[in-house]
Coordinates of C-alpha atoms in Angstrom, one line a residue:
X3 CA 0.0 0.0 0.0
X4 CA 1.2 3.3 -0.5
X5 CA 1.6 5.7 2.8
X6 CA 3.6 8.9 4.2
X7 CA 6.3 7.5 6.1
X8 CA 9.0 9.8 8.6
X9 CA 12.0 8.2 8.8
X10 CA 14.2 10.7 9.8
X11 CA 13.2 14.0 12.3
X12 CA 13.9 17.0 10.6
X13 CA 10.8 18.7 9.8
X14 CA 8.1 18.3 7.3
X15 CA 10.1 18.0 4.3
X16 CA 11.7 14.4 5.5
X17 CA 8.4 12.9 5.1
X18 CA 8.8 10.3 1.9
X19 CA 5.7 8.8 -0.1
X20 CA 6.4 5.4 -0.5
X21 CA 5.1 1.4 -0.6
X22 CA 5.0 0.3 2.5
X23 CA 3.7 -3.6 3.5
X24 CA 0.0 -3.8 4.3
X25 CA -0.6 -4.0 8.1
X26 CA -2.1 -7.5 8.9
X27 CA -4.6 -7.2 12.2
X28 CA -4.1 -9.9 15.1
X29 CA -6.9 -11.1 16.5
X30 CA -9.1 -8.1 18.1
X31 CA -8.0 -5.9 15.7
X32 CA -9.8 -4.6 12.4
X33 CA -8.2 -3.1 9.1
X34 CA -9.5 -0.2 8.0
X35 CA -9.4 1.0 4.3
X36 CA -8.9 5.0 4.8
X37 CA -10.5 7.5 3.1
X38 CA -9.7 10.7 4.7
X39 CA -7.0 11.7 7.1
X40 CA -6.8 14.9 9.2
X41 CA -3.5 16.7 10.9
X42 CA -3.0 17.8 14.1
X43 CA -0.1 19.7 15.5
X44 CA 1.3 16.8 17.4
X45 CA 2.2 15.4 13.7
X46 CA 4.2 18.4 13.2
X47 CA 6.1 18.3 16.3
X48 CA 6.6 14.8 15.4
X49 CA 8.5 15.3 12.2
X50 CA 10.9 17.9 14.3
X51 CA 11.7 15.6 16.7
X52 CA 10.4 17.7 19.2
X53 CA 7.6 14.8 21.2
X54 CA 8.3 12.3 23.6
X55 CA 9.3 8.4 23.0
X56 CA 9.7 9.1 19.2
X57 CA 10.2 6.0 17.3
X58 CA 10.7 5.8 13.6
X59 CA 10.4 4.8 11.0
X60 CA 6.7 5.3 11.7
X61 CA 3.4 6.4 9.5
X62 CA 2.5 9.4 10.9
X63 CA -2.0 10.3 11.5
X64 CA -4.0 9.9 14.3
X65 CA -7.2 10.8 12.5
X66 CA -9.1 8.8 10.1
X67 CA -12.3 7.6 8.6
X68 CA -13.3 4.8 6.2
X69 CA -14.2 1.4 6.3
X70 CA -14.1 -1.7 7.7
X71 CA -11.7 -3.9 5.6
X72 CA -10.8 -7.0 7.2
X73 CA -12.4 -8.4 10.8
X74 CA -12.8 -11.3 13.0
X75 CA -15.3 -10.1 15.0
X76 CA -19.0 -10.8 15.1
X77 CA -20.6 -8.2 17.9
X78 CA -21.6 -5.8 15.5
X79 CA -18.6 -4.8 13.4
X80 CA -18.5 -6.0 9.7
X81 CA -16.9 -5.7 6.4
X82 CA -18.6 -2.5 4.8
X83 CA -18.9 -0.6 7.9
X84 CA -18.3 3.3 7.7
X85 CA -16.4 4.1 10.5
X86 CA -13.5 6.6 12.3
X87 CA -11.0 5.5 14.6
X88 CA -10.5 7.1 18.2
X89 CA -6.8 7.6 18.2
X90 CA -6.3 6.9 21.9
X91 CA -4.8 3.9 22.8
X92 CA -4.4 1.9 26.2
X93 CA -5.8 4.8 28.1
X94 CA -6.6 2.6 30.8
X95 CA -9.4 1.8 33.6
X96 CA -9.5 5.1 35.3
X97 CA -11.3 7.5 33.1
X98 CA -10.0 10.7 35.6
X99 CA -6.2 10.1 33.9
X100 CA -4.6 8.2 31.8
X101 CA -2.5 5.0 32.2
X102 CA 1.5 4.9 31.5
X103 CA 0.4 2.6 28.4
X104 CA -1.4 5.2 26.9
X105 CA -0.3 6.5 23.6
X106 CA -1.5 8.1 20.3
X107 CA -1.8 6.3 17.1
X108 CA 0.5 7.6 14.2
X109 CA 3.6 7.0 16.2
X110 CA 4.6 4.9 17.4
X111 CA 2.1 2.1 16.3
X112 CA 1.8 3.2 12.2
X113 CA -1.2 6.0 11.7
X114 CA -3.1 7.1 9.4
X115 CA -0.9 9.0 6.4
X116 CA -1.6 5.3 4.8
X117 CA -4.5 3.7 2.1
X118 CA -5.1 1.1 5.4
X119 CA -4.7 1.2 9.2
X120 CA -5.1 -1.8 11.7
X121 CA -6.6 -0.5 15.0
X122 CA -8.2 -2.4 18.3
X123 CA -11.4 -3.0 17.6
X124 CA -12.7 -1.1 20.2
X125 CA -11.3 2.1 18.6
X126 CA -14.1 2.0 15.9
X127 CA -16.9 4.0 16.3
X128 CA -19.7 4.2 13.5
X129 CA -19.1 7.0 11.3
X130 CA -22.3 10.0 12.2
X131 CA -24.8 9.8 9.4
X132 CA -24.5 13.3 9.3
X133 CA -21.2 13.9 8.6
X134 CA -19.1 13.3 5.1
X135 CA -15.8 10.8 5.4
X136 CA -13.9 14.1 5.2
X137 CA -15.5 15.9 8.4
X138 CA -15.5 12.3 10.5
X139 CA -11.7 12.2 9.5
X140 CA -11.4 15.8 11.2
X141 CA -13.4 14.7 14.1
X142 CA -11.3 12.4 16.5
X143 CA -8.5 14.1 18.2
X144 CA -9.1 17.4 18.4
X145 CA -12.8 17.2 19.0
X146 CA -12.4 15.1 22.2
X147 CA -9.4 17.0 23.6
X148 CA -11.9 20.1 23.3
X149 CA -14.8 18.3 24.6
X150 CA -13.0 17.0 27.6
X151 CA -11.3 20.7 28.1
X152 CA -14.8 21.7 27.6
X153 CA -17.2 19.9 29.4
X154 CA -14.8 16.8 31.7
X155 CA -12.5 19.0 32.9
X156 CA -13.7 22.9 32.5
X157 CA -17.7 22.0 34.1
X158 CA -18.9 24.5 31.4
X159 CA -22.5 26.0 32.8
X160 CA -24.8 27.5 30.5
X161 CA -24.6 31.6 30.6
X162 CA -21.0 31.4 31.9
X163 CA -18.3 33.5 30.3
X164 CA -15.6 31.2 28.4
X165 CA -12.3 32.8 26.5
X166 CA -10.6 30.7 24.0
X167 CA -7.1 32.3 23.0
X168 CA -5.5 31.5 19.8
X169 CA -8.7 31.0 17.6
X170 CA -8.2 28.9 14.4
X171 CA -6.8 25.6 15.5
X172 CA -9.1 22.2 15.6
X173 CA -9.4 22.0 19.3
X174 CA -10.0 26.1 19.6
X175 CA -12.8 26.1 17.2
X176 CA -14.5 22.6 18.8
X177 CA -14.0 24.4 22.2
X178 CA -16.0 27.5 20.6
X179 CA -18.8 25.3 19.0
X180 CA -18.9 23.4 22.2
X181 CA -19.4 25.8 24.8
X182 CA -21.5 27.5 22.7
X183 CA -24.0 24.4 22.3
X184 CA -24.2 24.2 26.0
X185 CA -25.4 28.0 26.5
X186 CA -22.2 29.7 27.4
X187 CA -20.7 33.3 26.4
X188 CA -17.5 32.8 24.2
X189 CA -15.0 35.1 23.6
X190 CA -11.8 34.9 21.7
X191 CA -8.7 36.5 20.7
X192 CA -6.2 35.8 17.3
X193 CA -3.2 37.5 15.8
X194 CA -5.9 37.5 12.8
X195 CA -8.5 40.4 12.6
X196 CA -9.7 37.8 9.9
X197 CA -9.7 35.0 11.9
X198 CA -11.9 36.8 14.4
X199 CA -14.5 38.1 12.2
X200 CA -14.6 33.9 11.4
X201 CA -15.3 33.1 14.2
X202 CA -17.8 35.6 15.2
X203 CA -19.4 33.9 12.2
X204 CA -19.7 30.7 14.1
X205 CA -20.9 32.3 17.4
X206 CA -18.3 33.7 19.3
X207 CA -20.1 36.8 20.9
X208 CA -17.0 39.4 20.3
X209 CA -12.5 38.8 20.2
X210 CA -9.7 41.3 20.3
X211 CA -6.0 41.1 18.3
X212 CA -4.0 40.0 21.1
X213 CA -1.4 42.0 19.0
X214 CA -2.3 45.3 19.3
X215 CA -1.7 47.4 22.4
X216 CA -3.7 47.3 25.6
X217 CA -5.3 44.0 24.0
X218 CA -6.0 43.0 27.4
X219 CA -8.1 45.9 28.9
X220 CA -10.3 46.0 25.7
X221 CA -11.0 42.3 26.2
X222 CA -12.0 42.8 29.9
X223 CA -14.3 45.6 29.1
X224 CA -16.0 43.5 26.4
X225 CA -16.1 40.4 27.8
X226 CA -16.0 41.5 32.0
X227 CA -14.3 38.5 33.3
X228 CA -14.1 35.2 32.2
X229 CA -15.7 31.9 34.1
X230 CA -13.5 29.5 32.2
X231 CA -10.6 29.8 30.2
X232 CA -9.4 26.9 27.4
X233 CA -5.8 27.8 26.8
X234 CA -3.3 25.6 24.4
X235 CA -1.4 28.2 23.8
X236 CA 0.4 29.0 26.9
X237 CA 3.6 31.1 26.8
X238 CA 3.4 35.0 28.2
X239 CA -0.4 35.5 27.6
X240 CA -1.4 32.9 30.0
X241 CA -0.7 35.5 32.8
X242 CA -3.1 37.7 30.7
X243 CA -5.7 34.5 31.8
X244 CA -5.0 34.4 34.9
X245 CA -5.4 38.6 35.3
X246 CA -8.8 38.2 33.1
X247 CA -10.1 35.2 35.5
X248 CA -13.0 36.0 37.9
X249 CA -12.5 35.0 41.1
X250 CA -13.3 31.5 41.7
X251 CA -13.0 30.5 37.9
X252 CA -11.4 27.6 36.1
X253 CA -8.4 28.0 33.7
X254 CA -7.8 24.9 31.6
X255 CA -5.0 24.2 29.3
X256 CA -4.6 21.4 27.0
X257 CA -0.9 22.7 25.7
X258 CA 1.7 25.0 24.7
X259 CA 2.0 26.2 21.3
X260 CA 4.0 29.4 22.5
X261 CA 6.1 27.9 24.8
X262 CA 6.3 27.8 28.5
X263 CA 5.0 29.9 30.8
X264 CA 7.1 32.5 32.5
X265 CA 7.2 32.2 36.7
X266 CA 4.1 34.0 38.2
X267 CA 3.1 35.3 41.9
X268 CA 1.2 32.7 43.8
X269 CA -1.0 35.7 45.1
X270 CA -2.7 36.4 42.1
X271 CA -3.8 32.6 41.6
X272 CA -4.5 31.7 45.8
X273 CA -6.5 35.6 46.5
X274 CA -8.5 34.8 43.4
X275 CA -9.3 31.1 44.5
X276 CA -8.7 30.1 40.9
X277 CA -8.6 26.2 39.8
X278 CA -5.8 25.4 37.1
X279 CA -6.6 22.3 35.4
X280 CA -4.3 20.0 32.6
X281 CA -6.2 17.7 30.2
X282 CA -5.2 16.2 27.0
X283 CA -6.8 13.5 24.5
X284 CA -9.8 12.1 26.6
X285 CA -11.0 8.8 28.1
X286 CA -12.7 6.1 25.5
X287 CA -15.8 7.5 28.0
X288 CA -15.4 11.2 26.8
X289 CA -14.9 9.8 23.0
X290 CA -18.2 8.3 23.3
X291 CA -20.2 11.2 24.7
X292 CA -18.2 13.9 22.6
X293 CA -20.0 11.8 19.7
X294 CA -23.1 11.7 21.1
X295 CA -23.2 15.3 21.8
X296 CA -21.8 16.2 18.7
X297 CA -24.5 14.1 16.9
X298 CA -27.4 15.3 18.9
X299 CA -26.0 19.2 18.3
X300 CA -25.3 18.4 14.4
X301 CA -21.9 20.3 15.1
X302 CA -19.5 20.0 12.0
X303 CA -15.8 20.4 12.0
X304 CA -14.6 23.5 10.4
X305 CA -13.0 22.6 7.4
X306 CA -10.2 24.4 5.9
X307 CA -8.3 23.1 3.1
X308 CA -7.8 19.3 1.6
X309 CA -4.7 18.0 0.4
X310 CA -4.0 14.1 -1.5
X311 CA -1.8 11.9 0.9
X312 CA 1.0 12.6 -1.7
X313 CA 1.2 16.4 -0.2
X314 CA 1.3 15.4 2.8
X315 CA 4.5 17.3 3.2
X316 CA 3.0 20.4 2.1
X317 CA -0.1 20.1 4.0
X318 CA 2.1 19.6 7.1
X319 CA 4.1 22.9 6.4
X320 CA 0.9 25.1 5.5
X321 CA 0.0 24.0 9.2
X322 CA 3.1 25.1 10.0
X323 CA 2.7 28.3 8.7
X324 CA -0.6 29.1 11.5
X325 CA -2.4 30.5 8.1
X326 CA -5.3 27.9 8.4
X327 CA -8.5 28.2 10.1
X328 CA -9.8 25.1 10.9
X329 CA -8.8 21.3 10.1
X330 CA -6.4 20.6 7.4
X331 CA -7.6 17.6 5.7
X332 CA -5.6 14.6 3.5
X333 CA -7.7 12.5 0.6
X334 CA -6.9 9.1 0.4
X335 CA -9.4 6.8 -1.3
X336 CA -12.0 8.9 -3.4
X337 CA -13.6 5.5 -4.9
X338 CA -15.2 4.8 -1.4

């Protein structure tokens, strides 16, 4: 089968297009032919080396959707099946953290990037009738970090007041369709006057350019202060969260695209009462009811640009490039 395959780190442009041997599933496993494949940041950081236990050579993609190829199971799953895969593996019994097993298809186990994928079988979920192969394939990852940001971990309450920084990525634009579907107030900020206005289109009620000056005070007289923040950008401007918190409110952050965050004074987060949660992925338990919620809300991914698994390199470097708004999509099998 063909697939994109990192051999080397080194960015991007080390990814190769080649034959590869189709993966064979063991028993409790199920082979998926692929039709669409979506990118996330983590593939990125991937090819640069620059994430944990990397092993290679590996096919990169946690995010997929097609169908059901090959199976040994009879409890429900057959050959034909339209499906997506939940790309979070061995997360374990306790659905408050996960186990030291856990890990994320695409590396080191062989992802997506690839015309077939062998998964667990219970990492197949039946694809949303609603949804085309290409929005199911931009579902998985980012939709359940958001929705356990969201809704596990943040406790979003309808009328609260939530601030997503860094509009534009999967997980910031499911948080904002998210809190918005259970009744809250969302705010945002971008680099992007563009990317504000977008999402203003898809509810939020106002944002600010956190790159102009005194970006800050015009977001606190707009918005007040916020109930709930849902950071993955981290860096300076989460100190700007913590300032724009009201007291007793919840800051969550799900990662770091910035960088770290600079030391801060203890008093502003203890006299405030604040609670500072970490999430990432989610439980096989939040998978399920991020679908079920998404289904019941007919919430759609926000799609920005598709690219055939042979530009897989250039898809990966337009990501790179923080021009997109919304999921960056790859097109594998267009026959399905």
């Amino acid at each position: 089968m063909k697939a994109i395959v990192l051999n080397e780190t080194g960015g991007p442009n080390q990814l190769a297009y080649q034959e590869v041997e189709k993966p064979k599933p063991a028993e409790g496993e199920v082979l998926i032919r692929l039709k669409h494949a979506s990118l996330n940041r983590r593939d990125v950081f991937i090819t640069h080396g620059l994430y944990p236990g990397i092993k290679l050579p590996s096919v990169l993609g946690a995010d997929g959707s097609g169908v059901v190829a090959e199976t040994d199971r009879a409890d429900g799953v057959k050959k034909g099946d339209e499906v997506l895969i939940n790309p979070g593996l061995n997360w374990g019994d306790n659905p408050h953290v996960n186990s030291p097993q856990f890990n994320i298809l695409g590396m080191p186990s062989n992802g997506t990037y690839a015309e077939f994928v062998k998964v667990p079988v219970e990492n197949i979920y039946k694809k949303p009738e609603y949804l085309t192969f290409q929005e199911a394939a931009a579902l998985p990852l980012a939709a359940v970090t958001a929705y356990r940001a969201v809704v596990t971990r943040g406790n979003v309450q309808e009328g609260e007041t939530v601030l997503i920084p860094g509009i534009g990525s999967g997980v910031a634009l499911f948080a904002l369709q998210i809190a918005k579907a259970k009744g809250a107030r969302v705010f945002i900020t971008s680099g992007s006057d563009e990317k504000i206005e977008k999402a203003k289109d898809l509810g939020a009620e106002d944002g600010v350019n956190y790159k102009k000056d005194g970006y800050v005070k015009s977001l606190r007289e707009m918005m007040g202060s916020a109930d709930l923040s849902i950071d993955g950008v981290g860096g300076e401007s989460f100190m700007d969260l913590i300032s724009l918190a009201r007291p007793g409110g919840r800051i969550v952050n799900f990662g770091a695209t910035t960088g770290p965050v600079p030391s801060f004074l203890l008093p502003k987060l203890f006299f405030k009462h604040l609670d500072m949660k970490g999430t990432t992925m989610g439980s096989p338990q939040d998978f399920e009811e991020m679908l079920a919620f998404f289904s019941n809300h007919k919430i759609r991914p926000v799609l920005d640009r598709s690219f055939p698994l042979e530009a897989a390199a250039e898809a990966q470097l337009y990501m790179e490039s923080g021009k997109h708004f919304g999921k960056i999509t790859l097109e594998i099998d267009s026959t399905i």
